[in-house]
Each structure stands twice: as structure tokens, then as C-alpha cells.
């Protein structure tokens, strides 16, 4: 099921403002530049592929996302791009991509082992020999969810002179490796707020490596931040670059 925050047209139009280009995008763009063919899973509004295309990337680039509202933004910004509505369970490729990426912590929306295994096996099938799969998940040891409090309100411009307020609230208690939270968007110009309820899974490295191995993938590189620092208990991210085992 697509989160309401991605399915709502008014919120999807704010996505790039809420998620401006950052170090993670620069990191992934470096791999995109070196790949002849790229699949961006959970591409959202297509920021990464649009930037690569604007730079003159000559190869095939495909954006895959289950949220029609997000792909509408991608198609508006790049009508000539290859934007596919669906997910790794509904759409399959065989040996077509030198690079598969999942950015924006999209990997964490896969909350059960079966779903993760299906997705990673589909990624393996989509990769060429020597291809790479790049994704990140928040390091559970850093406990990022503890900062998702309703008193921390972010205000962003809505593009027409108004302001949208965004806040998060974790649904307590947090049990195991799954964190459920609400994301609320509100504006004085709207008749009612938009509230989305989401669950993310925070996997540690042994869990990740077990699932990668069961999917026929193996870690080629791993980092704890976008500057390619080593992974430690205080690292904010677990950034994985994997290939076929």
C-alpha cells in the first residue's frame, strides 16, 4: 500500500521542497554517471535521474515507483523519461541494468522478510553481470526515530505564497526493528490536514547480510555516512553497495 503522503497530489507537489538535493544524492549520482543503464526503485519525483539526464547521461534510465502522484511530478519535469508505475513484485527485468539504486531510505518500507527477499531477488535478476545495487538504511544503533517528535515542526513554502507545516510522531512503544509513526501536513489554506501513517524497518548489518546472501547478493562496499566513512555504532547510515554473489 502506498503511504498517503506519497499518494496525495498536494503533498507530492511538495516532495522536492521537503527533500532537497543532498549528500546522499551526490553519492548515488556518482554511480549513475558510471553506469550505462540505471533502474531507480522508489524513484519518487525522479530527482536523481532527472539530474543525470540534465548532465547529459546518454544511457537508459528507468524510474519505478508505486505512487502515481509522485510519478506525475516526474513526468511533468521530464516528459521524455521512462517512468514506470509499480514495484519490484509487479515489474520484472532480466539482466538489463548496470546499476539499481534505492534512495531516500526507500529500502526501509519493506518491512517483512518475504517482501525483502522478493525485492532483492528481483534486483539481482535486473542486474547485468558485474552490476551494482546501491541502497541505504538508517543505522538502528543511532535511533533516529527518537527525534521524530510532534513539537518539532518544519515549515516549508507551498509554492503559492503560503506555508505548510510538517510534523512527525512515533506510535509508542517501539517494539523490535519496526517503527510506526504518523506524518502530518497542515496549512491554513487547506480545509483539513493530510495525515499519513507509515512503518519503517531498521535492520542491522547481520540481518541485512543474511537477507542479501539469501537473495544471491554480496556486499562489495559499505559505509556509515555519505562521505564514505566507516560504519560504526554512531554512524547515521548503513550504506551498502552490493553485487551478484
PDB file of C-alpha atoms in Angstrom:
ATOM      1  CA  UNK A   1       0.000   0.000   0.000  1.00  0.00           C
ATOM      2  CA  UNK A   2       1.283   3.473  -0.913  1.00  0.00           C
ATOM      3  CA  UNK A   3       1.609   5.899   2.013  1.00  0.00           C
ATOM      4  CA  UNK A   4      -0.882   8.741   1.817  1.00  0.00           C
ATOM      5  CA  UNK A   5       1.936  11.277   1.908  1.00  0.00           C
ATOM      6  CA  UNK A   6       3.097   9.885  -1.455  1.00  0.00           C
ATOM      7  CA  UNK A   7      -0.370   9.318  -2.940  1.00  0.00           C
ATOM      8  CA  UNK A   8      -1.811  12.777  -2.171  1.00  0.00           C
ATOM      9  CA  UNK A   9      -1.281  15.196  -5.087  1.00  0.00           C
ATOM     10  CA  UNK A  10      -0.936  18.267  -2.874  1.00  0.00           C
ATOM     11  CA  UNK A  11       1.760  16.600  -0.765  1.00  0.00           C
ATOM     12  CA  UNK A  12       3.541  15.004  -3.736  1.00  0.00           C
ATOM     13  CA  UNK A  13       3.934  18.501  -5.211  1.00  0.00           C
ATOM     14  CA  UNK A  14       5.908  19.469  -2.081  1.00  0.00           C
ATOM     15  CA  UNK A  15       8.238  16.467  -2.118  1.00  0.00           C
ATOM     16  CA  UNK A  16      11.249  18.134  -3.722  1.00  0.00           C
ATOM     17  CA  UNK A  17      10.967  21.086  -1.324  1.00  0.00           C
ATOM     18  CA  UNK A  18      10.780  18.719   1.638  1.00  0.00           C
ATOM     19  CA  UNK A  19      13.656  16.629   0.325  1.00  0.00           C
ATOM     20  CA  UNK A  20      16.151  18.970  -1.376  1.00  0.00           C
ATOM     21  CA  UNK A  21      19.226  17.612  -3.111  1.00  0.00           C
ATOM     22  CA  UNK A  22      21.791  16.470  -0.555  1.00  0.00           C
ATOM     23  CA  UNK A  23      24.948  14.408   0.059  1.00  0.00           C
ATOM     24  CA  UNK A  24      23.121  11.121  -0.466  1.00  0.00           C
ATOM     25  CA  UNK A  25      22.034  12.241  -3.917  1.00  0.00           C
ATOM     26  CA  UNK A  26      25.594  13.261  -4.777  1.00  0.00           C
ATOM     27  CA  UNK A  27      26.827   9.845  -3.621  1.00  0.00           C
ATOM     28  CA  UNK A  28      24.348   7.959  -5.816  1.00  0.00           C
ATOM     29  CA  UNK A  29      24.826  10.313  -8.753  1.00  0.00           C
ATOM     30  CA  UNK A  30      28.477   9.281  -8.854  1.00  0.00           C
ATOM     31  CA  UNK A  31      27.417   5.682  -9.503  1.00  0.00           C
ATOM     32  CA  UNK A  32      24.757   6.739 -12.022  1.00  0.00           C
ATOM     33  CA  UNK A  33      27.342   8.643 -14.052  1.00  0.00           C
ATOM     34  CA  UNK A  34      29.425   5.476 -14.420  1.00  0.00           C
ATOM     35  CA  UNK A  35      26.530   3.187 -15.399  1.00  0.00           C
ATOM     36  CA  UNK A  36      25.219   2.672 -18.915  1.00  0.00           C
ATOM     37  CA  UNK A  37      21.772   1.672 -17.675  1.00  0.00           C
ATOM     38  CA  UNK A  38      20.094   2.564 -14.379  1.00  0.00           C
ATOM     39  CA  UNK A  39      16.960   1.454 -12.519  1.00  0.00           C
ATOM     40  CA  UNK A  40      15.855   3.766  -9.709  1.00  0.00           C
ATOM     41  CA  UNK A  41      13.486   1.821  -7.421  1.00  0.00           C
ATOM     42  CA  UNK A  42      11.151   4.082  -5.459  1.00  0.00           C
ATOM     43  CA  UNK A  43      12.227   6.979  -7.675  1.00  0.00           C
ATOM     44  CA  UNK A  44       9.605   9.392  -6.329  1.00  0.00           C
ATOM     45  CA  UNK A  45       9.657  12.585  -8.378  1.00  0.00           C
ATOM     46  CA  UNK A  46      12.730  11.364 -10.245  1.00  0.00           C
ATOM     47  CA  UNK A  47      15.214  13.928  -8.921  1.00  0.00           C
ATOM     48  CA  UNK A  48      18.228  11.648  -9.291  1.00  0.00           C
ATOM     49  CA  UNK A  49      17.569  10.525 -12.854  1.00  0.00           C
ATOM     50  CA  UNK A  50      16.475  13.996 -13.936  1.00  0.00           C
ATOM     51  CA  UNK A  51      19.752  15.449 -12.690  1.00  0.00           C
ATOM     52  CA  UNK A  52      21.740  12.778 -14.532  1.00  0.00           C
ATOM     53  CA  UNK A  53      19.764  13.413 -17.717  1.00  0.00           C
ATOM     54  CA  UNK A  54      20.317  17.158 -17.408  1.00  0.00           C
ATOM     55  CA  UNK A  55      24.060  16.460 -17.170  1.00  0.00           C
ATOM     56  CA  UNK A  56      23.873  14.573 -20.452  1.00  0.00           C
ATOM     57  CA  UNK A  57      23.747  10.931 -19.338  1.00  0.00           C
ATOM     58  CA  UNK A  58      23.393   9.054 -22.647  1.00  0.00           C
ATOM     59  CA  UNK A  59      22.141   5.691 -21.383  1.00  0.00           C
ATOM     60  CA  UNK A  60      18.837   4.153 -20.414  1.00  0.00           C
ATOM     61  CA  UNK A  61      17.404   5.313 -17.100  1.00  0.00           C
ATOM     62  CA  UNK A  62      14.166   3.915 -15.657  1.00  0.00           C
ATOM     63  CA  UNK A  63      12.289   5.232 -12.643  1.00  0.00           C
ATOM     64  CA  UNK A  64       9.982   2.797 -10.817  1.00  0.00           C
ATOM     65  CA  UNK A  65       7.502   3.898  -8.153  1.00  0.00           C
ATOM     66  CA  UNK A  66       4.132   2.631  -6.844  1.00  0.00           C
ATOM     67  CA  UNK A  67       2.759   6.153  -6.227  1.00  0.00           C
ATOM     68  CA  UNK A  68       1.016   7.677  -9.250  1.00  0.00           C
ATOM     69  CA  UNK A  69       1.077  11.152  -7.678  1.00  0.00           C
ATOM     70  CA  UNK A  70       4.852  11.049  -7.410  1.00  0.00           C
ATOM     71  CA  UNK A  71       5.315   9.841 -10.982  1.00  0.00           C
ATOM     72  CA  UNK A  72       3.039  12.648 -12.146  1.00  0.00           C
ATOM     73  CA  UNK A  73       5.614  15.095 -10.798  1.00  0.00           C
ATOM     74  CA  UNK A  74       8.412  13.155 -12.517  1.00  0.00           C
ATOM     75  CA  UNK A  75       6.605  13.155 -15.862  1.00  0.00           C
ATOM     76  CA  UNK A  76       5.832  16.847 -15.624  1.00  0.00           C
ATOM     77  CA  UNK A  77       9.503  17.639 -15.022  1.00  0.00           C
ATOM     78  CA  UNK A  78      10.802  15.155 -17.614  1.00  0.00           C
ATOM     79  CA  UNK A  79       8.110  14.089 -20.097  1.00  0.00           C
ATOM     80  CA  UNK A  80      10.605  12.058 -22.107  1.00  0.00           C
ATOM     81  CA  UNK A  81      11.793   9.946 -19.191  1.00  0.00           C
ATOM     82  CA  UNK A  82      10.944   6.266 -18.708  1.00  0.00           C
ATOM     83  CA  UNK A  83       8.714   6.331 -15.624  1.00  0.00           C
ATOM     84  CA  UNK A  84       7.067   3.050 -14.617  1.00  0.00           C
ATOM     85  CA  UNK A  85       4.177   2.710 -12.167  1.00  0.00           C
ATOM     86  CA  UNK A  86       4.678  -0.368  -9.988  1.00  0.00           C
ATOM     87  CA  UNK A  87       7.129  -2.139  -7.705  1.00  0.00           C
ATOM     88  CA  UNK A  88       9.643  -4.974  -7.818  1.00  0.00           C
ATOM     89  CA  UNK A  89       6.905  -7.556  -7.342  1.00  0.00           C
ATOM     90  CA  UNK A  90       4.781  -6.339 -10.257  1.00  0.00           C
ATOM     91  CA  UNK A  91       7.532  -5.439 -12.739  1.00  0.00           C
ATOM     92  CA  UNK A  92      10.490  -7.626 -13.712  1.00  0.00           C
ATOM     93  CA  UNK A  93      13.666  -7.130 -15.712  1.00  0.00           C
ATOM     94  CA  UNK A  94      16.340  -9.674 -16.650  1.00  0.00           C
ATOM     95  CA  UNK A  95      19.960  -8.544 -16.821  1.00  0.00           C
ATOM     96  CA  UNK A  96      19.109  -5.070 -18.156  1.00  0.00           C
ATOM     97  CA  UNK A  97      20.747  -2.670 -15.679  1.00  0.00           C
ATOM     98  CA  UNK A  98      24.341  -1.933 -14.692  1.00  0.00           C
ATOM     99  CA  UNK A  99      23.023  -0.131 -11.609  1.00  0.00           C
ATOM    100  CA  UNK A 100      19.958  -0.414  -9.391  1.00  0.00           C
ATOM    101  CA  UNK A 101      19.509   2.259  -6.727  1.00  0.00           C
ATOM    102  CA  UNK A 102      17.072   2.739  -3.862  1.00  0.00           C
ATOM    103  CA  UNK A 103      17.446   6.213  -2.337  1.00  0.00           C
ATOM    104  CA  UNK A 104      15.643   8.219   0.336  1.00  0.00           C
ATOM    105  CA  UNK A 105      15.567   5.225   2.714  1.00  0.00           C
ATOM    106  CA  UNK A 106      13.024   3.561   0.418  1.00  0.00           C
ATOM    107  CA  UNK A 107      14.538   0.203   1.395  1.00  0.00           C
ATOM    108  CA  UNK A 108      13.068   0.620   4.881  1.00  0.00           C
ATOM    109  CA  UNK A 109       9.449   0.496   3.700  1.00  0.00           C
ATOM    110  CA  UNK A 110       9.966  -3.242   3.025  1.00  0.00           C
ATOM    111  CA  UNK A 111       9.011  -4.472   6.469  1.00  0.00           C
ATOM    112  CA  UNK A 112       8.909  -8.272   6.287  1.00  0.00           C
ATOM    113  CA  UNK A 113      11.488 -10.852   5.221  1.00  0.00           C
ATOM    114  CA  UNK A 114       9.358 -12.252   2.396  1.00  0.00           C
ATOM    115  CA  UNK A 115       8.871  -8.802   0.881  1.00  0.00           C
ATOM    116  CA  UNK A 116      12.577  -8.006   1.205  1.00  0.00           C
ATOM    117  CA  UNK A 117      13.676 -11.294  -0.322  1.00  0.00           C
ATOM    118  CA  UNK A 118      11.297 -10.887  -3.267  1.00  0.00           C
ATOM    119  CA  UNK A 119      12.592  -7.366  -3.874  1.00  0.00           C
ATOM    120  CA  UNK A 120      16.283  -8.244  -3.611  1.00  0.00           C
ATOM    121  CA  UNK A 121      15.904 -11.301  -5.843  1.00  0.00           C
ATOM    122  CA  UNK A 122      14.203  -9.067  -8.400  1.00  0.00           C
ATOM    123  CA  UNK A 123      17.115  -6.626  -8.123  1.00  0.00           C
ATOM    124  CA  UNK A 124      19.598  -9.450  -8.690  1.00  0.00           C
ATOM    125  CA  UNK A 125      17.673 -10.543 -11.779  1.00  0.00           C
ATOM    126  CA  UNK A 126      17.644  -6.991 -13.107  1.00  0.00           C
ATOM    127  CA  UNK A 127      21.428  -6.551 -12.768  1.00  0.00           C
ATOM    128  CA  UNK A 128      23.926  -7.237 -15.506  1.00  0.00           C
ATOM    129  CA  UNK A 129      26.996  -9.315 -14.698  1.00  0.00           C
ATOM    130  CA  UNK A 130      29.180  -7.019 -12.609  1.00  0.00           C
ATOM    131  CA  UNK A 131      26.256  -4.673 -11.926  1.00  0.00           C
ATOM    132  CA  UNK A 132      25.777  -2.918  -8.595  1.00  0.00           C
ATOM    133  CA  UNK A 133      22.884  -2.392  -6.188  1.00  0.00           C
ATOM    134  CA  UNK A 134      23.206   0.772  -4.055  1.00  0.00           C
ATOM    135  CA  UNK A 135      20.861   1.432  -1.133  1.00  0.00           C
ATOM    136  CA  UNK A 136      20.875   2.829   2.377  1.00  0.00           C
ATOM    137  CA  UNK A 137      19.005   2.219   5.606  1.00  0.00           C
ATOM    138  CA  UNK A 138      19.210   4.235   8.815  1.00  0.00           C
ATOM    139  CA  UNK A 139      21.534   2.644  11.345  1.00  0.00           C
ATOM    140  CA  UNK A 140      19.281   1.323  14.158  1.00  0.00           C
ATOM    141  CA  UNK A 141      22.040   1.987  16.695  1.00  0.00           C
ATOM    142  CA  UNK A 142      21.666   5.735  16.013  1.00  0.00           C
ATOM    143  CA  UNK A 143      17.936   5.592  16.971  1.00  0.00           C
ATOM    144  CA  UNK A 144      16.893   8.337  14.538  1.00  0.00           C
ATOM    145  CA  UNK A 145      13.218   7.914  15.422  1.00  0.00           C
ATOM    146  CA  UNK A 146      13.792   9.460  18.840  1.00  0.00           C
ATOM    147  CA  UNK A 147      13.965  12.879  17.139  1.00  0.00           C
ATOM    148  CA  UNK A 148      10.608  12.393  15.366  1.00  0.00           C
ATOM    149  CA  UNK A 149       8.580  14.401  17.891  1.00  0.00           C
ATOM    150  CA  UNK A 150       5.397  16.408  17.303  1.00  0.00           C
ATOM    151  CA  UNK A 151       6.912  19.501  18.934  1.00  0.00           C
ATOM    152  CA  UNK A 152       9.493  19.675  16.141  1.00  0.00           C
ATOM    153  CA  UNK A 153       7.504  21.365  13.363  1.00  0.00           C
ATOM    154  CA  UNK A 154       9.047  22.086   9.987  1.00  0.00           C
ATOM    155  CA  UNK A 155       7.596  24.862   7.866  1.00  0.00           C
ATOM    156  CA  UNK A 156       8.062  24.919   4.092  1.00  0.00           C
ATOM    157  CA  UNK A 157       6.708  27.193   1.335  1.00  0.00           C
ATOM    158  CA  UNK A 158       3.828  25.747  -0.661  1.00  0.00           C
ATOM    159  CA  UNK A 159       4.874  27.462  -3.894  1.00  0.00           C
ATOM    160  CA  UNK A 160       1.974  29.893  -3.965  1.00  0.00           C
ATOM    161  CA  UNK A 161       2.799  32.246  -1.097  1.00  0.00           C
ATOM    162  CA  UNK A 162       1.574  30.030   1.726  1.00  0.00           C
ATOM    163  CA  UNK A 163       3.239  27.740   4.259  1.00  0.00           C
ATOM    164  CA  UNK A 164       2.835  24.050   5.004  1.00  0.00           C
ATOM    165  CA  UNK A 165       3.660  22.708   8.464  1.00  0.00           C
ATOM    166  CA  UNK A 166       5.054  19.180   8.774  1.00  0.00           C
ATOM    167  CA  UNK A 167       5.421  17.180  11.978  1.00  0.00           C
ATOM    168  CA  UNK A 168       6.064  13.566  12.952  1.00  0.00           C
ATOM    169  CA  UNK A 169       5.008  11.463  15.905  1.00  0.00           C
ATOM    170  CA  UNK A 170       6.177   7.954  16.730  1.00  0.00           C
ATOM    171  CA  UNK A 171       3.495   5.483  17.766  1.00  0.00           C
ATOM    172  CA  UNK A 172       4.803   4.098  21.049  1.00  0.00           C
ATOM    173  CA  UNK A 173       6.021   1.701  22.142  1.00  0.00           C
ATOM    174  CA  UNK A 174       8.713   0.819  19.606  1.00  0.00           C
ATOM    175  CA  UNK A 175       8.993  -2.966  19.578  1.00  0.00           C
ATOM    176  CA  UNK A 176      11.651  -4.897  17.681  1.00  0.00           C
ATOM    177  CA  UNK A 177      13.071  -3.423  14.489  1.00  0.00           C
ATOM    178  CA  UNK A 178       9.900  -1.739  13.186  1.00  0.00           C
ATOM    179  CA  UNK A 179       8.946   1.865  13.907  1.00  0.00           C
ATOM    180  CA  UNK A 180       5.449   3.143  13.148  1.00  0.00           C
ATOM    181  CA  UNK A 181       4.824   6.874  13.014  1.00  0.00           C
ATOM    182  CA  UNK A 182       2.437   9.487  11.675  1.00  0.00           C
ATOM    183  CA  UNK A 183       3.388  12.316   9.358  1.00  0.00           C
ATOM    184  CA  UNK A 184       1.031  15.298   9.392  1.00  0.00           C
ATOM    185  CA  UNK A 185       0.871  18.056   6.774  1.00  0.00           C
ATOM    186  CA  UNK A 186      -1.182  21.134   7.584  1.00  0.00           C
ATOM    187  CA  UNK A 187      -1.777  24.552   6.043  1.00  0.00           C
ATOM    188  CA  UNK A 188      -4.060  27.476   6.797  1.00  0.00           C
ATOM    189  CA  UNK A 189      -5.139  27.258   3.163  1.00  0.00           C
ATOM    190  CA  UNK A 190      -6.306  23.643   3.421  1.00  0.00           C
ATOM    191  CA  UNK A 191      -9.679  22.523   4.747  1.00  0.00           C
ATOM    192  CA  UNK A 192      -8.081  19.676   6.718  1.00  0.00           C
ATOM    193  CA  UNK A 193      -4.609  18.256   7.375  1.00  0.00           C
ATOM    194  CA  UNK A 194      -3.194  15.301   5.485  1.00  0.00           C
ATOM    195  CA  UNK A 195      -2.131  12.536   7.869  1.00  0.00           C
ATOM    196  CA  UNK A 196      -0.097   9.526   6.761  1.00  0.00           C
ATOM    197  CA  UNK A 197       0.734   6.502   8.921  1.00  0.00           C
ATOM    198  CA  UNK A 198       3.911   4.634   7.995  1.00  0.00           C
ATOM    199  CA  UNK A 199       6.056   1.788   9.266  1.00  0.00           C
ATOM    200  CA  UNK A 200       9.797   1.528   8.620  1.00  0.00           C
ATOM    201  CA  UNK A 201      12.102  -1.371   9.390  1.00  0.00           C
ATOM    202  CA  UNK A 202      15.501  -0.704  10.968  1.00  0.00           C
ATOM    203  CA  UNK A 203      17.761  -3.637  10.068  1.00  0.00           C
ATOM    204  CA  UNK A 204      21.258  -4.084  11.474  1.00  0.00           C
ATOM    205  CA  UNK A 205      24.163  -5.377   9.390  1.00  0.00           C
ATOM    206  CA  UNK A 206      23.844  -9.090  10.336  1.00  0.00           C
ATOM    207  CA  UNK A 207      20.172  -9.010   9.319  1.00  0.00           C
ATOM    208  CA  UNK A 208      20.963  -7.179   6.084  1.00  0.00           C
ATOM    209  CA  UNK A 209      23.778  -9.546   5.171  1.00  0.00           C
ATOM    210  CA  UNK A 210      21.624 -12.608   5.877  1.00  0.00           C
ATOM    211  CA  UNK A 211      18.910 -11.345   3.531  1.00  0.00           C
ATOM    212  CA  UNK A 212      21.401 -10.273   0.864  1.00  0.00           C
ATOM    213  CA  UNK A 213      23.023 -13.705   0.946  1.00  0.00           C
ATOM    214  CA  UNK A 214      19.659 -15.473   0.687  1.00  0.00           C
ATOM    215  CA  UNK A 215      18.919 -13.312  -2.374  1.00  0.00           C
ATOM    216  CA  UNK A 216      22.145 -14.194  -4.169  1.00  0.00           C
ATOM    217  CA  UNK A 217      23.787 -10.829  -3.463  1.00  0.00           C
ATOM    218  CA  UNK A 218      27.018  -9.959  -1.662  1.00  0.00           C
ATOM    219  CA  UNK A 219      28.402  -6.744  -0.162  1.00  0.00           C
ATOM    220  CA  UNK A 220      31.065  -5.038  -2.285  1.00  0.00           C
ATOM    221  CA  UNK A 221      31.330  -1.768  -0.305  1.00  0.00           C
ATOM    222  CA  UNK A 222      29.797  -0.485   2.927  1.00  0.00           C
ATOM    223  CA  UNK A 223      29.880   2.942   4.570  1.00  0.00           C
ATOM    224  CA  UNK A 224      28.452   4.690   7.610  1.00  0.00           C
ATOM    225  CA  UNK A 225      27.943   8.105   6.028  1.00  0.00           C
ATOM    226  CA  UNK A 226      27.810   9.810   2.646  1.00  0.00           C
ATOM    227  CA  UNK A 227      31.459  10.818   2.924  1.00  0.00           C
ATOM    228  CA  UNK A 228      32.385   7.106   2.743  1.00  0.00           C
ATOM    229  CA  UNK A 229      33.315   6.969   6.412  1.00  0.00           C
ATOM    230  CA  UNK A 230      33.492   3.540   8.087  1.00  0.00           C
ATOM    231  CA  UNK A 231      30.380   2.061   9.637  1.00  0.00           C
ATOM    232  CA  UNK A 232      30.417   2.417  13.438  1.00  0.00           C
ATOM    233  CA  UNK A 233      27.807   2.236  16.204  1.00  0.00           C
ATOM    234  CA  UNK A 234      27.333   6.013  15.933  1.00  0.00           C
ATOM    235  CA  UNK A 235      27.091   6.162  12.130  1.00  0.00           C
ATOM    236  CA  UNK A 236      23.763   7.602  10.933  1.00  0.00           C
ATOM    237  CA  UNK A 237      23.508   5.290   7.910  1.00  0.00           C
ATOM    238  CA  UNK A 238      24.246   1.774   6.702  1.00  0.00           C
ATOM    239  CA  UNK A 239      25.121   2.397   3.056  1.00  0.00           C
ATOM    240  CA  UNK A 240      25.518  -0.779   1.030  1.00  0.00           C
ATOM    241  CA  UNK A 241      26.890  -1.375  -2.438  1.00  0.00           C
ATOM    242  CA  UNK A 242      26.189  -4.983  -3.436  1.00  0.00           C
ATOM    243  CA  UNK A 243      26.570  -7.185  -6.483  1.00  0.00           C
ATOM    244  CA  UNK A 244      25.759 -10.716  -7.563  1.00  0.00           C
ATOM    245  CA  UNK A 245      27.354 -13.288  -5.273  1.00  0.00           C
TER     246      UNK A 245
END
